[in-house]
mmCIF file of C-alpha atoms in Angstrom:
data_model
loop_
_atom_site.group_PDB
_atom_site.id
_atom_site.type_symbol
_atom_site.label_atom_id
_atom_site.label_comp_id
_atom_site.label_asym_id
_atom_site.label_seq_id
_atom_site.Cartn_x
_atom_site.Cartn_y
_atom_site.Cartn_z
ATOM 1 C CA MET S 26 6.408 25.681 -78.319
ATOM 2 C CA SER S 27 2.764 26.753 -78.615
ATOM 3 C CA MET S 28 -0.094 24.231 -78.776
ATOM 4 C CA TYR S 29 -0.609 25.348 -82.383
ATOM 5 C CA GLU S 30 2.930 24.242 -83.241
ATOM 6 C CA LEU S 31 2.585 21.063 -81.201
ATOM 7 C CA VAL S 32 -0.577 20.078 -83.084
ATOM 8 C CA LYS S 33 1.230 20.677 -86.379
ATOM 9 C CA GLN S 34 3.926 18.267 -85.188
ATOM 10 C CA PHE S 35 1.389 15.446 -84.685
ATOM 11 C CA PRO S 36 2.494 13.394 -87.743
ATOM 12 C CA ASN S 37 6.164 13.864 -86.833
ATOM 13 C CA PHE S 38 5.420 12.695 -83.297
ATOM 14 C CA ILE S 39 3.891 9.537 -84.787
ATOM 15 C CA LYS S 40 7.128 8.926 -86.707
ATOM 16 C CA GLU S 41 9.172 9.616 -83.580
ATOM 17 C CA GLY S 42 7.007 7.185 -81.622
ATOM 18 C CA ILE S 43 7.537 4.487 -84.242
ATOM 19 C CA GLU S 44 11.324 4.839 -83.951
ATOM 20 C CA ILE S 45 11.135 4.601 -80.154
ATOM 21 C CA SER S 46 8.931 1.508 -80.421
ATOM 22 C CA LYS S 47 11.225 -0.208 -82.931
ATOM 23 C CA ASN S 48 14.161 0.128 -80.528
ATOM 24 C CA PHE S 49 12.261 -1.360 -77.581
ATOM 25 C CA GLN S 50 12.715 -5.074 -76.950
ATOM 26 C CA VAL S 51 10.244 -6.949 -74.744
ATOM 27 C CA LYS S 52 10.998 -9.800 -72.370
ATOM 28 C CA ASP S 53 9.019 -13.044 -72.259
ATOM 29 C CA ALA S 54 7.414 -12.421 -75.668
ATOM 30 C CA SER S 55 5.984 -15.948 -75.600
ATOM 31 C CA LEU S 56 4.154 -15.441 -72.290
ATOM 32 C CA ASP S 57 0.538 -16.625 -72.323
ATOM 33 C CA ILE S 58 -1.182 -13.314 -71.563
ATOM 34 C CA LYS S 59 -4.831 -13.549 -70.518
ATOM 35 C CA ASN S 60 -5.697 -9.880 -70.052
ATOM 36 C CA ILE S 61 -4.297 -6.378 -70.474
ATOM 37 C CA VAL S 62 -4.540 -3.448 -68.087
ATOM 38 C CA ILE S 63 -3.536 0.058 -69.162
ATOM 39 C CA THR S 64 -3.303 2.693 -66.458
ATOM 40 C CA GLY S 65 -2.764 6.421 -66.907
ATOM 41 C CA MET S 66 -4.260 9.764 -65.984
ATOM 42 C CA GLY S 67 -5.084 12.788 -68.137
ATOM 43 C CA GLY S 68 -3.124 13.172 -71.350
ATOM 44 C CA SER S 69 -0.815 10.306 -70.390
ATOM 45 C CA GLY S 70 -3.652 7.841 -70.008
ATOM 46 C CA PHE S 71 -5.909 8.896 -72.838
ATOM 47 C CA GLY S 72 -3.933 6.837 -75.327
ATOM 48 C CA GLY S 73 -5.210 3.720 -73.570
ATOM 49 C CA ARG S 74 -8.813 4.714 -74.247
ATOM 50 C CA LEU S 75 -8.098 5.429 -77.896
ATOM 51 C CA VAL S 76 -6.236 2.160 -78.420
ATOM 52 C CA ASN S 77 -8.920 0.184 -76.592
ATOM 53 C CA ASP S 78 -11.631 1.595 -78.881
ATOM 54 C CA TRP S 79 -9.435 0.968 -81.911
ATOM 55 C CA VAL S 80 -8.657 -2.719 -81.333
ATOM 56 C CA TYR S 81 -11.344 -4.008 -78.954
ATOM 57 C CA ASP S 82 -13.163 -6.072 -81.605
ATOM 58 C CA ARG S 83 -9.923 -7.465 -83.053
ATOM 59 C CA LEU S 84 -8.114 -8.493 -79.891
ATOM 60 C CA GLU S 85 -8.346 -11.982 -78.412
ATOM 61 C CA VAL S 86 -7.823 -10.886 -74.797
ATOM 62 C CA PRO S 87 -9.666 -8.073 -72.987
ATOM 63 C CA ILE S 88 -8.245 -4.628 -72.255
ATOM 64 C CA THR S 89 -9.184 -2.749 -69.098
ATOM 65 C CA VAL S 90 -8.280 0.931 -68.831
ATOM 66 C CA ILE S 91 -8.060 2.204 -65.243
ATOM 67 C CA GLN S 92 -7.594 5.725 -63.882
ATOM 68 C CA ARG S 93 -7.418 5.254 -60.115
ATOM 69 C CA TYR S 94 -5.144 4.244 -57.252
ATOM 70 C CA GLU S 95 -6.406 0.649 -57.020
ATOM 71 C CA ILE S 96 -6.057 -2.148 -59.558
ATOM 72 C CA PRO S 97 -8.630 -4.844 -60.451
ATOM 73 C CA SER S 98 -8.466 -7.993 -58.339
ATOM 74 C CA PHE S 99 -7.937 -10.167 -61.445
ATOM 75 C CA VAL S 100 -4.458 -8.744 -62.085
ATOM 76 C CA ASN S 101 -1.940 -11.603 -61.798
ATOM 77 C CA GLU S 102 1.094 -13.171 -63.478
ATOM 78 C CA ARG S 103 -0.875 -13.527 -66.745
ATOM 79 C CA THR S 104 -1.689 -9.816 -66.906
ATOM 80 C CA LEU S 105 0.157 -7.420 -69.184
ATOM 81 C CA PHE S 106 0.104 -4.241 -67.089
ATOM 82 C CA ILE S 107 1.122 -1.048 -68.934
ATOM 83 C CA SER S 108 1.785 1.957 -66.696
ATOM 84 C CA CYS S 109 1.601 5.296 -68.519
ATOM 85 C CA SER S 110 2.791 8.503 -66.870
ATOM 86 C CA TYR S 111 4.543 11.063 -69.007
ATOM 87 C CA SER S 112 6.090 12.854 -66.013
ATOM 88 C CA GLY S 113 6.551 9.615 -64.101
ATOM 89 C CA ASN S 114 5.253 11.256 -60.933
ATOM 90 C CA THR S 115 1.486 10.673 -61.114
ATOM 91 C CA GLU S 116 0.326 9.397 -57.708
ATOM 92 C CA GLU S 117 -2.420 7.114 -59.005
ATOM 93 C CA ILE S 118 -0.075 5.426 -61.477
ATOM 94 C CA ILE S 119 2.689 4.899 -58.930
ATOM 95 C CA SER S 120 0.195 3.323 -56.520
ATOM 96 C CA ALA S 121 -1.360 1.067 -59.182
ATOM 97 C CA THR S 122 2.045 0.001 -60.510
ATOM 98 C CA LYS S 123 3.267 -1.014 -57.046
ATOM 99 C CA GLN S 124 0.169 -3.188 -56.610
ATOM 100 C CA ALA S 125 0.661 -4.763 -60.058
ATOM 101 C CA ILE S 126 4.258 -5.613 -59.120
ATOM 102 C CA GLU S 127 3.029 -7.214 -55.889
ATOM 103 C CA ASN S 128 0.541 -9.271 -57.911
ATOM 104 C CA ARG S 129 3.409 -10.442 -60.164
ATOM 105 C CA ALA S 130 1.945 -8.929 -63.317
ATOM 106 C CA LEU S 131 4.098 -8.364 -66.389
ATOM 107 C CA VAL S 132 4.612 -4.624 -65.950
ATOM 108 C CA ILE S 133 5.919 -2.203 -68.570
ATOM 109 C CA GLY S 134 6.468 1.478 -67.795
ATOM 110 C CA VAL S 135 5.870 4.154 -70.427
ATOM 111 C CA THR S 136 7.347 7.424 -69.150
ATOM 112 C CA SER S 137 9.875 10.196 -69.664
ATOM 113 C CA GLY S 138 11.334 9.760 -66.158
ATOM 114 C CA GLY S 139 10.388 10.514 -62.567
ATOM 115 C CA ILE S 140 9.365 8.092 -59.825
ATOM 116 C CA LEU S 141 7.869 5.578 -62.259
ATOM 117 C CA LYS S 142 11.158 5.193 -64.100
ATOM 118 C CA LYS S 143 13.031 4.605 -60.832
ATOM 119 C CA LEU S 144 10.358 2.196 -59.590
ATOM 120 C CA CYS S 145 10.712 0.165 -62.782
ATOM 121 C CA GLU S 146 14.505 0.232 -62.624
ATOM 122 C CA ASP S 147 14.518 -0.892 -58.975
ATOM 123 C CA ASN S 148 12.255 -3.847 -59.843
ATOM 124 C CA ASN S 149 14.015 -4.793 -63.100
ATOM 125 C CA ILE S 150 10.947 -3.809 -65.113
ATOM 126 C CA GLU S 151 11.083 -2.816 -68.756
ATOM 127 C CA THR S 152 10.596 0.874 -69.442
ATOM 128 C CA ILE S 153 9.950 2.740 -72.662
ATOM 129 C CA ALA S 154 11.637 6.143 -72.443
ATOM 130 C CA LEU S 155 9.506 8.866 -74.019
ATOM 131 C CA THR S 156 10.811 12.166 -75.343
ATOM 132 C CA SER S 157 10.828 14.658 -72.473
ATOM 133 C CA GLY S 158 9.819 18.323 -72.431
ATOM 134 C CA LEU S 159 6.339 18.058 -73.963
ATOM 135 C CA PRO S 160 2.908 18.668 -72.421
ATOM 136 C CA PRO S 161 1.497 15.157 -71.768
ATOM 137 C CA ARG S 162 -1.498 15.801 -74.058
ATOM 138 C CA ALA S 163 0.873 16.743 -76.898
ATOM 139 C CA ALA S 164 2.812 13.500 -76.431
ATOM 140 C CA LEU S 165 -0.359 11.494 -77.139
ATOM 141 C CA PRO S 166 0.725 10.260 -80.613
ATOM 142 C CA ILE S 167 4.040 9.051 -79.190
ATOM 143 C CA SER S 168 2.348 7.132 -76.362
ATOM 144 C CA ILE S 169 -0.309 5.625 -78.651
ATOM 145 C CA VAL S 170 2.412 4.135 -80.847
ATOM 146 C CA GLN S 171 4.099 2.604 -77.780
ATOM 147 C CA LEU S 172 0.880 0.879 -76.721
ATOM 148 C CA ILE S 173 0.350 -0.529 -80.217
ATOM 149 C CA GLY S 174 4.009 -1.563 -80.338
ATOM 150 C CA ILE S 175 3.774 -3.427 -77.028
ATOM 151 C CA LEU S 176 0.645 -5.310 -78.109
ATOM 152 C CA SER S 177 2.280 -6.178 -81.421
ATOM 153 C CA LYS S 178 5.503 -7.456 -79.862
ATOM 154 C CA TYR S 179 3.540 -9.735 -77.555
ATOM 155 C CA LYS S 180 1.689 -11.004 -80.639
ATOM 156 C CA LEU S 181 -1.658 -9.898 -79.257
ATOM 157 C CA LEU S 182 -2.566 -8.133 -82.508
ATOM 158 C CA LYS S 183 -3.250 -10.177 -85.624
ATOM 159 C CA PHE S 184 -2.768 -7.195 -87.943
ATOM 160 C CA ASP S 185 -0.007 -4.649 -88.583
ATOM 161 C CA LEU S 186 -1.085 -1.330 -87.095
ATOM 162 C CA ILE S 187 2.438 0.100 -87.076
ATOM 163 C CA SER S 188 2.454 0.106 -90.883
ATOM 164 C CA GLN S 189 -0.941 1.807 -90.853
ATOM 165 C CA LEU S 190 0.448 4.477 -88.523
ATOM 166 C CA GLU S 191 3.411 5.033 -90.857
ATOM 167 C CA ILE S 192 1.019 5.536 -93.779
ATOM 168 C CA ALA S 193 -1.164 7.868 -91.692
ATOM 169 C CA SER S 194 1.822 9.973 -90.664
ATOM 170 C CA LYS S 195 2.931 10.415 -94.276
ATOM 171 C CA LYS S 196 -0.598 11.271 -95.426
ATOM 172 C CA LEU S 197 -1.021 13.845 -92.650
ATOM 173 C CA LEU S 198 2.240 15.500 -93.662
ATOM 174 C CA ASP S 199 1.277 15.508 -97.336
ATOM 175 C CA LEU S 200 -2.121 17.033 -96.568
ATOM 176 C CA SER S 201 -0.996 19.410 -93.812
ATOM 177 C CA GLN S 202 -1.785 22.609 -95.710
ATOM 178 C CA SER S 203 -5.287 21.554 -96.723
ATOM 179 C CA ILE S 204 -5.947 20.224 -93.197
ATOM 180 C CA GLU S 205 -4.955 23.564 -91.690
ATOM 181 C CA LYS S 206 -7.147 25.412 -94.183
ATOM 182 C CA SER S 207 -10.127 23.197 -93.299
ATOM 183 C CA ALA S 208 -9.436 23.645 -89.580
ATOM 184 C CA LYS S 209 -9.604 27.421 -89.915
ATOM 185 C CA LYS S 210 -12.966 27.131 -91.677
ATOM 186 C CA VAL S 211 -14.282 24.925 -88.880
ATOM 187 C CA ALA S 212 -12.930 27.343 -86.253
ATOM 188 C CA LYS S 213 -14.811 30.241 -87.864
ATOM 189 C CA ALA S 214 -17.994 28.175 -88.180
ATOM 190 C CA ILE S 215 -18.068 27.134 -84.504
ATOM 191 C CA TYR S 216 -16.826 30.396 -82.977
ATOM 192 C CA ASN S 217 -19.147 31.599 -80.198
ATOM 193 C CA LYS S 218 -21.372 28.548 -80.566
ATOM 194 C CA HIS S 219 -22.211 25.604 -78.307
ATOM 195 C CA ILE S 220 -20.928 22.411 -79.911
ATOM 196 C CA MET S 221 -22.355 18.924 -79.451
ATOM 197 C CA ILE S 222 -20.511 15.921 -80.856
ATOM 198 C CA TYR S 223 -22.381 12.684 -81.575
ATOM 199 C CA THR S 224 -20.735 9.363 -82.397
ATOM 200 C CA ASP S 225 -21.118 5.632 -81.936
ATOM 201 C CA SER S 226 -19.483 3.906 -78.976
ATOM 202 C CA GLN S 227 -16.376 2.771 -80.859
ATOM 203 C CA MET S 228 -15.487 6.391 -81.646
ATOM 204 C CA GLU S 229 -16.208 7.719 -78.157
ATOM 205 C CA ALA S 230 -12.557 8.344 -77.264
ATOM 206 C CA VAL S 231 -11.985 10.165 -80.568
ATOM 207 C CA ALA S 232 -15.005 12.380 -79.868
ATOM 208 C CA ILE S 233 -13.730 13.194 -76.378
ATOM 209 C CA ARG S 234 -10.305 14.076 -77.768
ATOM 210 C CA ALA S 235 -11.949 16.327 -80.361
ATOM 211 C CA ARG S 236 -13.937 18.051 -77.624
ATOM 212 C CA GLN S 237 -10.773 18.609 -75.608
ATOM 213 C CA GLN S 238 -8.988 20.115 -78.594
ATOM 214 C CA PHE S 239 -11.935 22.387 -79.423
ATOM 215 C CA ASN S 240 -12.005 23.607 -75.837
ATOM 216 C CA GLU S 241 -8.312 24.295 -75.865
#
């Protein structure tokens, strides 16, 4: 499937992500979580940056997004540690997840398989199984929904973002033709030009994602 077709499937991927999230049951939902760490590289990890920007001023515990082999020293048994690797074979994520397990964090794997899935299974860690066969960057809407779902099920969000995502998915589908028409106009307007995107800090991740899509 071409990237063009994958982008068109964005609202359907949101719906698919919601169904996956609804079927996932967390353990220790009453745990007193003091901080959240989301780890992921590239397309797999970008959802963490988007979610962090989205909820940072409405969340009662801090989120730290890491993209490296090592984890912060504060990670402990009160940390919700979400490991995101679409392939399940990303070296940095495997390394960070092993350290989080050693530090007795509450680890959840978000992956379509690979080493991460086996690591979670071997340590009796909950895993959300993503749809396989997609480029990680195309699976972004599915992974975003999982992150929101996890935060919601641990009662870390005081508002219903899943319902908002359902509404957004329906609206995107309803407006798909006009969106595509507008996109073609933008494409013609920016062709052969240098583009600079300005935004405030809360929309930084959205701006970066837009830049990535323009480049692609």
